């Protein structure tokens, strides 16, 4: 972060795309859009996978509480239908160009995280005492304490709520987190589609307005007269890209049941480029004036080593 900020000041760049363009050239604009498309879609796939975990678990909880009758479906069919059913909420929320109305739902995310954390913490002492010394749970190591896996140790599931069984508190956790994800999908889909649209327009030469000159809000010149036809065609194109992204994300989420696989691949590939390779590029090109030669070499070596380690992990996966 320090390298990126110092590079931005030194090169007079006010956003990441401009900073990258001044370091490696104008071709970096479409490249950045492509990275954001991959990262955004990967994150949204992870959201759908989590919903594929939470929603069937909610159904199972309600069955065990005798609230509903058991569905006559296999576990995979139930998961698939739950993921597909989320589109009833996600699709309408993904249609508007602006999602300002969703700001009223944002406190639910904070409430769900606080409630989830409280549930884990209040159950931890009893679970630690119950599992301590049992061979199948393993022994407490320093990384258990740091990572927060004391409740279930070696048998901690990648979706930790699976470890808690059925209870009203855990079911409420799943409901709150599911609602948060349902709101988060269209919120993250909008910038992803915008990057996708920019990438395609740059490749086809259809981009007419440079990103730094494009208005963020509608203006009179863009909503009246001849601009209406262009706006309508642009909106149709955006909606088609939105439908394509949602379809691809749902298909991948149904085929890949483990969220850890998606997050691991995403972090080791696109995440590494965004967090390590980009700062390394800025460091080499801009070389912040306040950095001594030793600090430049040390920072560059650290970023390069971290990048190679992450890419090696990607190959091992």
mmCIF file of C-alpha atoms in Angstrom:
data_model
loop_
_atom_site.group_PDB
_atom_site.id
_atom_site.type_symbol
_atom_site.label_atom_id
_atom_site.label_comp_id
_atom_site.label_asym_id
_atom_site.label_seq_id
_atom_site.Cartn_x
_atom_site.Cartn_y
_atom_site.Cartn_z
ATOM 1 C CA UNK A 1 0.000 0.000 0.000
ATOM 2 C CA UNK A 2 2.832 2.390 0.842
ATOM 3 C CA UNK A 3 4.467 1.726 -2.527
ATOM 4 C CA UNK A 4 1.198 2.307 -4.396
ATOM 5 C CA UNK A 5 0.445 5.549 -2.553
ATOM 6 C CA UNK A 6 3.933 6.964 -3.003
ATOM 7 C CA UNK A 7 3.930 5.956 -6.671
ATOM 8 C CA UNK A 8 0.547 7.624 -7.199
ATOM 9 C CA UNK A 9 1.805 10.887 -5.687
ATOM 10 C CA UNK A 10 5.054 10.815 -7.631
ATOM 11 C CA UNK A 11 3.385 10.040 -10.982
ATOM 12 C CA UNK A 12 0.352 12.289 -10.336
ATOM 13 C CA UNK A 13 -2.117 9.429 -10.753
ATOM 14 C CA UNK A 14 -5.491 9.583 -9.035
ATOM 15 C CA UNK A 15 -6.613 5.984 -9.485
ATOM 16 C CA UNK A 16 -5.058 2.553 -9.922
ATOM 17 C CA UNK A 17 -5.772 2.361 -13.663
ATOM 18 C CA UNK A 18 -4.018 5.679 -14.346
ATOM 19 C CA UNK A 19 -1.085 4.699 -12.143
ATOM 20 C CA UNK A 20 -0.669 1.407 -13.975
ATOM 21 C CA UNK A 21 -1.002 3.113 -17.381
ATOM 22 C CA UNK A 22 1.806 5.524 -16.510
ATOM 23 C CA UNK A 23 3.991 2.617 -15.435
ATOM 24 C CA UNK A 24 3.520 0.133 -18.282
ATOM 25 C CA UNK A 25 1.504 1.920 -21.000
ATOM 26 C CA UNK A 26 -2.110 2.338 -22.175
ATOM 27 C CA UNK A 27 -2.618 -1.401 -22.748
ATOM 28 C CA UNK A 28 -2.827 -1.784 -18.980
ATOM 29 C CA UNK A 29 -6.390 -0.357 -18.984
ATOM 30 C CA UNK A 30 -7.995 -3.415 -20.625
ATOM 31 C CA UNK A 31 -5.656 -5.668 -18.615
ATOM 32 C CA UNK A 32 -6.868 -4.099 -15.359
ATOM 33 C CA UNK A 33 -10.498 -4.491 -16.488
ATOM 34 C CA UNK A 34 -9.862 -8.176 -17.229
ATOM 35 C CA UNK A 35 -8.317 -8.735 -13.790
ATOM 36 C CA UNK A 36 -11.275 -7.044 -12.112
ATOM 37 C CA UNK A 37 -13.705 -9.156 -14.163
ATOM 38 C CA UNK A 38 -11.965 -12.375 -13.122
ATOM 39 C CA UNK A 39 -11.670 -11.329 -9.490
ATOM 40 C CA UNK A 40 -15.248 -10.052 -9.286
ATOM 41 C CA UNK A 41 -16.761 -13.141 -10.886
ATOM 42 C CA UNK A 42 -14.620 -15.403 -8.717
ATOM 43 C CA UNK A 43 -15.822 -13.649 -5.574
ATOM 44 C CA UNK A 44 -19.431 -13.925 -6.745
ATOM 45 C CA UNK A 45 -18.989 -17.650 -7.395
ATOM 46 C CA UNK A 46 -17.840 -17.958 -3.781
ATOM 47 C CA UNK A 47 -20.993 -16.104 -2.668
ATOM 48 C CA UNK A 48 -23.225 -18.551 -4.526
ATOM 49 C CA UNK A 49 -21.300 -21.516 -3.084
ATOM 50 C CA UNK A 50 -21.850 -20.151 0.425
ATOM 51 C CA UNK A 51 -25.550 -19.784 -0.310
ATOM 52 C CA UNK A 52 -25.451 -23.394 -1.498
ATOM 53 C CA UNK A 53 -24.174 -24.262 1.989
ATOM 54 C CA UNK A 54 -26.410 -22.003 4.070
ATOM 55 C CA UNK A 55 -29.808 -22.450 2.415
ATOM 56 C CA UNK A 56 -29.949 -26.296 2.448
ATOM 57 C CA UNK A 57 -28.743 -26.171 6.064
ATOM 58 C CA UNK A 58 -31.606 -23.801 6.896
ATOM 59 C CA UNK A 59 -34.057 -26.220 5.265
ATOM 60 C CA UNK A 60 -32.549 -29.094 7.276
ATOM 61 C CA UNK A 61 -32.795 -27.076 10.499
ATOM 62 C CA UNK A 62 -36.455 -26.283 9.842
ATOM 63 C CA UNK A 63 -37.159 -29.953 9.146
ATOM 64 C CA UNK A 64 -35.520 -31.017 12.423
ATOM 65 C CA UNK A 65 -37.499 -28.334 14.262
ATOM 66 C CA UNK A 66 -40.695 -29.793 12.682
ATOM 67 C CA UNK A 67 -41.459 -26.468 10.991
ATOM 68 C CA UNK A 68 -41.618 -27.987 7.487
ATOM 69 C CA UNK A 69 -41.859 -31.504 6.083
ATOM 70 C CA UNK A 70 -38.708 -33.136 4.661
ATOM 71 C CA UNK A 71 -38.150 -32.391 0.935
ATOM 72 C CA UNK A 72 -38.062 -35.477 -1.253
ATOM 73 C CA UNK A 73 -34.743 -34.519 -2.849
ATOM 74 C CA UNK A 74 -31.167 -35.709 -2.752
ATOM 75 C CA UNK A 75 -28.619 -33.448 -1.071
ATOM 76 C CA UNK A 76 -27.181 -32.376 -4.438
ATOM 77 C CA UNK A 77 -30.616 -31.655 -5.923
ATOM 78 C CA UNK A 78 -31.579 -29.618 -2.856
ATOM 79 C CA UNK A 79 -28.337 -27.616 -3.072
ATOM 80 C CA UNK A 80 -28.844 -26.983 -6.809
ATOM 81 C CA UNK A 81 -32.420 -25.803 -6.332
ATOM 82 C CA UNK A 82 -31.421 -23.557 -3.444
ATOM 83 C CA UNK A 83 -28.738 -21.874 -5.545
ATOM 84 C CA UNK A 84 -31.134 -21.439 -8.479
ATOM 85 C CA UNK A 85 -33.835 -20.050 -6.180
ATOM 86 C CA UNK A 86 -31.546 -17.198 -5.120
ATOM 87 C CA UNK A 87 -31.885 -15.788 -8.644
ATOM 88 C CA UNK A 88 -35.468 -14.809 -7.758
ATOM 89 C CA UNK A 89 -33.960 -12.159 -5.470
ATOM 90 C CA UNK A 90 -30.638 -11.524 -7.211
ATOM 91 C CA UNK A 91 -31.900 -10.900 -10.767
ATOM 92 C CA UNK A 92 -34.322 -8.038 -9.939
ATOM 93 C CA UNK A 93 -31.682 -6.389 -7.741
ATOM 94 C CA UNK A 94 -29.123 -6.636 -10.557
ATOM 95 C CA UNK A 95 -31.233 -4.798 -13.140
ATOM 96 C CA UNK A 96 -30.945 -1.159 -11.922
ATOM 97 C CA UNK A 97 -27.871 0.817 -12.884
ATOM 98 C CA UNK A 98 -27.645 2.185 -9.357
ATOM 99 C CA UNK A 99 -28.208 0.249 -6.164
ATOM 100 C CA UNK A 100 -28.615 3.188 -3.830
ATOM 101 C CA UNK A 101 -31.701 1.605 -2.269
ATOM 102 C CA UNK A 102 -29.558 -1.264 -0.966
ATOM 103 C CA UNK A 103 -27.750 1.108 1.375
ATOM 104 C CA UNK A 104 -30.632 0.630 3.799
ATOM 105 C CA UNK A 105 -29.838 -3.078 3.963
ATOM 106 C CA UNK A 106 -26.123 -2.587 4.659
ATOM 107 C CA UNK A 107 -26.530 -2.585 8.484
ATOM 108 C CA UNK A 108 -27.731 -6.204 8.222
ATOM 109 C CA UNK A 109 -24.206 -7.227 7.183
ATOM 110 C CA UNK A 110 -22.731 -5.702 10.344
ATOM 111 C CA UNK A 111 -25.469 -7.210 12.500
ATOM 112 C CA UNK A 112 -24.968 -10.685 11.007
ATOM 113 C CA UNK A 113 -21.183 -10.586 11.527
ATOM 114 C CA UNK A 114 -21.555 -9.383 15.118
ATOM 115 C CA UNK A 115 -24.189 -12.025 15.840
ATOM 116 C CA UNK A 116 -22.089 -14.770 14.229
ATOM 117 C CA UNK A 117 -19.002 -13.722 16.215
ATOM 118 C CA UNK A 118 -21.011 -13.623 19.443
ATOM 119 C CA UNK A 119 -22.410 -17.101 18.777
ATOM 120 C CA UNK A 120 -18.919 -18.542 18.169
ATOM 121 C CA UNK A 121 -17.433 -16.866 21.247
ATOM 122 C CA UNK A 122 -20.236 -17.812 23.637
ATOM 123 C CA UNK A 123 -20.125 -21.465 22.552
ATOM 124 C CA UNK A 124 -16.315 -21.690 22.535
ATOM 125 C CA UNK A 125 -15.588 -22.400 26.257
ATOM 126 C CA UNK A 126 -18.016 -25.329 26.424
ATOM 127 C CA UNK A 127 -16.821 -26.791 23.117
ATOM 128 C CA UNK A 128 -13.143 -26.450 24.032
ATOM 129 C CA UNK A 129 -13.673 -28.370 27.274
ATOM 130 C CA UNK A 130 -15.767 -31.011 25.487
ATOM 131 C CA UNK A 131 -13.211 -31.636 22.722
ATOM 132 C CA UNK A 132 -9.967 -31.194 24.653
ATOM 133 C CA UNK A 133 -7.928 -34.375 24.760
ATOM 134 C CA UNK A 134 -9.956 -36.273 22.172
ATOM 135 C CA UNK A 135 -7.564 -37.727 19.537
ATOM 136 C CA UNK A 136 -9.793 -37.011 16.530
ATOM 137 C CA UNK A 137 -9.778 -33.276 17.318
ATOM 138 C CA UNK A 138 -5.994 -33.002 17.519
ATOM 139 C CA UNK A 139 -3.983 -30.891 19.930
ATOM 140 C CA UNK A 140 -4.001 -27.149 20.540
ATOM 141 C CA UNK A 141 -1.154 -25.479 18.646
ATOM 142 C CA UNK A 142 -0.173 -21.825 18.394
ATOM 143 C CA UNK A 143 -1.936 -21.462 15.029
ATOM 144 C CA UNK A 144 -5.180 -22.745 16.603
ATOM 145 C CA UNK A 145 -5.078 -19.873 19.063
ATOM 146 C CA UNK A 146 -4.146 -17.262 16.455
ATOM 147 C CA UNK A 147 -6.558 -18.540 13.810
ATOM 148 C CA UNK A 148 -9.509 -18.960 16.150
ATOM 149 C CA UNK A 149 -10.106 -22.693 15.606
ATOM 150 C CA UNK A 150 -10.167 -23.638 19.278
ATOM 151 C CA UNK A 151 -13.764 -24.874 19.258
ATOM 152 C CA UNK A 152 -13.259 -27.747 16.786
ATOM 153 C CA UNK A 153 -9.488 -27.863 16.216
ATOM 154 C CA UNK A 154 -8.561 -30.389 13.509
ATOM 155 C CA UNK A 155 -12.151 -31.118 12.456
ATOM 156 C CA UNK A 156 -13.043 -27.478 11.769
ATOM 157 C CA UNK A 157 -15.079 -27.374 8.546
ATOM 158 C CA UNK A 158 -14.341 -24.746 5.871
ATOM 159 C CA UNK A 159 -17.903 -23.582 6.586
ATOM 160 C CA UNK A 160 -17.624 -23.523 10.360
ATOM 161 C CA UNK A 161 -21.395 -23.317 10.875
ATOM 162 C CA UNK A 162 -21.596 -26.964 9.793
ATOM 163 C CA UNK A 163 -19.785 -27.889 13.005
ATOM 164 C CA UNK A 164 -22.514 -26.479 15.256
ATOM 165 C CA UNK A 165 -25.362 -28.810 14.380
ATOM 166 C CA UNK A 166 -28.953 -27.637 14.756
ATOM 167 C CA UNK A 167 -30.052 -24.839 17.055
ATOM 168 C CA UNK A 168 -32.142 -21.720 16.813
ATOM 169 C CA UNK A 169 -29.100 -19.474 17.245
ATOM 170 C CA UNK A 170 -27.153 -21.148 14.434
ATOM 171 C CA UNK A 171 -30.181 -21.139 12.123
ATOM 172 C CA UNK A 172 -30.593 -17.406 12.715
ATOM 173 C CA UNK A 173 -26.870 -17.008 11.900
ATOM 174 C CA UNK A 174 -27.373 -18.758 8.584
ATOM 175 C CA UNK A 175 -30.434 -16.648 7.746
ATOM 176 C CA UNK A 176 -28.658 -13.362 8.507
ATOM 177 C CA UNK A 177 -25.538 -14.354 6.558
ATOM 178 C CA UNK A 178 -27.660 -15.544 3.618
ATOM 179 C CA UNK A 179 -29.465 -12.215 3.515
ATOM 180 C CA UNK A 180 -26.127 -10.386 3.619
ATOM 181 C CA UNK A 181 -24.812 -12.429 0.682
ATOM 182 C CA UNK A 182 -28.007 -11.919 -1.327
ATOM 183 C CA UNK A 183 -27.540 -8.166 -0.981
ATOM 184 C CA UNK A 184 -23.789 -8.437 -1.604
ATOM 185 C CA UNK A 185 -24.140 -10.252 -4.940
ATOM 186 C CA UNK A 186 -25.819 -7.405 -6.908
ATOM 187 C CA UNK A 187 -23.668 -4.846 -5.105
ATOM 188 C CA UNK A 188 -20.490 -6.535 -6.340
ATOM 189 C CA UNK A 189 -21.946 -7.567 -9.692
ATOM 190 C CA UNK A 190 -22.473 -3.970 -10.863
ATOM 191 C CA UNK A 191 -18.758 -2.930 -10.892
ATOM 192 C CA UNK A 192 -17.805 -6.347 -12.261
ATOM 193 C CA UNK A 193 -20.134 -5.917 -15.243
ATOM 194 C CA UNK A 194 -18.922 -2.353 -15.721
ATOM 195 C CA UNK A 195 -15.329 -3.619 -15.967
ATOM 196 C CA UNK A 196 -16.446 -6.400 -18.323
ATOM 197 C CA UNK A 197 -18.208 -3.852 -20.520
ATOM 198 C CA UNK A 198 -15.134 -1.606 -20.554
ATOM 199 C CA UNK A 199 -12.883 -4.539 -21.447
ATOM 200 C CA UNK A 200 -15.046 -5.560 -24.427
ATOM 201 C CA UNK A 201 -15.421 -1.975 -25.648
ATOM 202 C CA UNK A 202 -11.653 -1.453 -25.500
ATOM 203 C CA UNK A 203 -11.042 -4.642 -27.473
ATOM 204 C CA UNK A 204 -13.597 -3.758 -30.140
ATOM 205 C CA UNK A 205 -12.710 -0.068 -30.285
ATOM 206 C CA UNK A 206 -16.218 0.911 -29.204
ATOM 207 C CA UNK A 207 -15.070 2.893 -26.170
ATOM 208 C CA UNK A 208 -15.701 6.562 -26.951
ATOM 209 C CA UNK A 209 -15.236 8.224 -23.567
ATOM 210 C CA UNK A 210 -12.003 7.833 -21.607
ATOM 211 C CA UNK A 211 -12.665 6.374 -18.144
ATOM 212 C CA UNK A 212 -11.420 9.520 -16.361
ATOM 213 C CA UNK A 213 -13.814 11.697 -18.393
ATOM 214 C CA UNK A 214 -16.916 9.516 -18.100
ATOM 215 C CA UNK A 215 -19.529 11.000 -15.719
ATOM 216 C CA UNK A 216 -20.293 8.893 -12.679
ATOM 217 C CA UNK A 217 -23.851 10.284 -12.477
ATOM 218 C CA UNK A 218 -26.335 10.985 -15.296
ATOM 219 C CA UNK A 219 -26.195 14.487 -16.729
ATOM 220 C CA UNK A 220 -28.567 16.387 -18.981
ATOM 221 C CA UNK A 221 -26.315 15.853 -21.982
ATOM 222 C CA UNK A 222 -26.308 12.102 -21.485
ATOM 223 C CA UNK A 223 -30.030 11.650 -20.905
ATOM 224 C CA UNK A 224 -31.656 13.908 -23.516
ATOM 225 C CA UNK A 225 -31.887 14.033 -27.303
ATOM 226 C CA UNK A 226 -29.636 11.817 -29.385
ATOM 227 C CA UNK A 227 -28.036 10.363 -26.273
ATOM 228 C CA UNK A 228 -31.192 8.341 -25.550
ATOM 229 C CA UNK A 229 -30.523 5.809 -28.329
ATOM 230 C CA UNK A 230 -26.915 5.297 -27.247
ATOM 231 C CA UNK A 231 -27.989 4.963 -23.612
ATOM 232 C CA UNK A 232 -30.639 2.378 -24.502
ATOM 233 C CA UNK A 233 -28.224 0.226 -26.512
ATOM 234 C CA UNK A 234 -25.628 0.541 -23.754
ATOM 235 C CA UNK A 235 -28.191 -0.577 -21.167
ATOM 236 C CA UNK A 236 -29.199 -3.594 -23.249
ATOM 237 C CA UNK A 237 -25.539 -4.546 -23.577
ATOM 238 C CA UNK A 238 -25.041 -4.151 -19.811
ATOM 239 C CA UNK A 239 -28.053 -6.340 -19.047
ATOM 240 C CA UNK A 240 -26.816 -9.038 -21.447
ATOM 241 C CA UNK A 241 -23.420 -9.030 -19.725
ATOM 242 C CA UNK A 242 -25.152 -9.186 -16.348
ATOM 243 C CA UNK A 243 -27.161 -12.227 -17.446
ATOM 244 C CA UNK A 244 -24.029 -13.892 -18.847
ATOM 245 C CA UNK A 245 -22.058 -13.320 -15.624
ATOM 246 C CA UNK A 246 -24.866 -14.606 -13.407
ATOM 247 C CA UNK A 247 -25.332 -17.708 -15.559
ATOM 248 C CA UNK A 248 -21.608 -18.506 -15.523
ATOM 249 C CA UNK A 249 -21.346 -17.933 -11.760
ATOM 250 C CA UNK A 250 -24.310 -20.159 -10.960
ATOM 251 C CA UNK A 251 -23.048 -22.978 -13.203
ATOM 252 C CA UNK A 252 -19.598 -22.904 -11.573
ATOM 253 C CA UNK A 253 -21.091 -22.677 -8.063
ATOM 254 C CA UNK A 254 -23.241 -25.753 -8.692
ATOM 255 C CA UNK A 255 -20.275 -27.702 -10.106
ATOM 256 C CA UNK A 256 -17.796 -26.687 -7.372
ATOM 257 C CA UNK A 257 -19.177 -27.325 -3.863
ATOM 258 C CA UNK A 258 -16.109 -26.227 -1.880
ATOM 259 C CA UNK A 259 -15.699 -22.490 -1.364
ATOM 260 C CA UNK A 260 -12.100 -22.979 -0.198
ATOM 261 C CA UNK A 261 -11.123 -24.220 -3.679
ATOM 262 C CA UNK A 262 -12.472 -21.073 -5.327
ATOM 263 C CA UNK A 263 -11.013 -18.664 -2.769
ATOM 264 C CA UNK A 264 -7.644 -20.421 -2.809
ATOM 265 C CA UNK A 265 -7.406 -20.316 -6.607
ATOM 266 C CA UNK A 266 -8.649 -16.726 -6.758
ATOM 267 C CA UNK A 267 -6.247 -15.487 -4.101
ATOM 268 C CA UNK A 268 -3.231 -17.307 -5.521
ATOM 269 C CA UNK A 269 -3.833 -16.069 -9.077
ATOM 270 C CA UNK A 270 -5.660 -12.762 -9.540
ATOM 271 C CA UNK A 271 -5.249 -11.724 -5.916
ATOM 272 C CA UNK A 272 -1.490 -12.153 -6.150
ATOM 273 C CA UNK A 273 -1.312 -10.021 -9.278
ATOM 274 C CA UNK A 274 -3.363 -7.240 -7.707
ATOM 275 C CA UNK A 275 -1.660 -7.305 -4.309
ATOM 276 C CA UNK A 276 1.936 -8.202 -5.211
ATOM 277 C CA UNK A 277 2.748 -7.843 -8.914
ATOM 278 C CA UNK A 278 1.136 -4.406 -9.315
ATOM 279 C CA UNK A 279 3.043 -2.854 -6.367
ATOM 280 C CA UNK A 280 6.246 -4.467 -7.675
ATOM 281 C CA UNK A 281 5.651 -2.862 -11.095
ATOM 282 C CA UNK A 282 5.084 0.547 -9.512
ATOM 283 C CA UNK A 283 8.179 0.127 -7.337
ATOM 284 C CA UNK A 284 10.400 -0.652 -10.328
ATOM 285 C CA UNK A 285 8.976 2.121 -12.500
ATOM 286 C CA UNK A 286 8.433 4.944 -10.020
ATOM 287 C CA UNK A 287 11.006 4.115 -7.334
ATOM 288 C CA UNK A 288 9.704 6.402 -4.554
ATOM 289 C CA UNK A 289 12.172 9.170 -3.753
ATOM 290 C CA UNK A 290 12.025 8.528 -0.004
ATOM 291 C CA UNK A 291 13.154 4.927 -0.487
ATOM 292 C CA UNK A 292 16.838 4.151 -0.103
ATOM 293 C CA UNK A 293 18.476 1.663 -2.468
ATOM 294 C CA UNK A 294 18.481 -0.988 0.246
ATOM 295 C CA UNK A 295 14.776 -0.441 0.968
ATOM 296 C CA UNK A 296 13.896 -0.667 -2.727
ATOM 297 C CA UNK A 297 15.788 -3.958 -3.074
ATOM 298 C CA UNK A 298 14.333 -5.360 0.164
ATOM 299 C CA UNK A 299 10.759 -4.398 -0.743
ATOM 300 C CA UNK A 300 11.150 -5.703 -4.296
ATOM 301 C CA UNK A 301 12.618 -8.989 -3.059
ATOM 302 C CA UNK A 302 9.787 -9.398 -0.547
ATOM 303 C CA UNK A 303 7.108 -8.750 -3.180
ATOM 304 C CA UNK A 304 8.795 -11.029 -5.725
ATOM 305 C CA UNK A 305 9.226 -13.851 -3.194
ATOM 306 C CA UNK A 306 5.611 -13.564 -2.064
ATOM 307 C CA UNK A 307 4.419 -13.639 -5.688
ATOM 308 C CA UNK A 308 6.470 -16.714 -6.551
ATOM 309 C CA UNK A 309 5.261 -18.476 -3.396
ATOM 310 C CA UNK A 310 1.636 -17.777 -4.250
ATOM 311 C CA UNK A 311 2.061 -18.904 -7.868
ATOM 312 C CA UNK A 312 3.797 -22.065 -6.647
ATOM 313 C CA UNK A 313 0.800 -22.758 -4.388
ATOM 314 C CA UNK A 314 -1.410 -22.300 -7.444
ATOM 315 C CA UNK A 315 0.525 -24.984 -9.319
ATOM 316 C CA UNK A 316 0.344 -27.358 -6.341
ATOM 317 C CA UNK A 317 -3.444 -26.903 -6.146
#
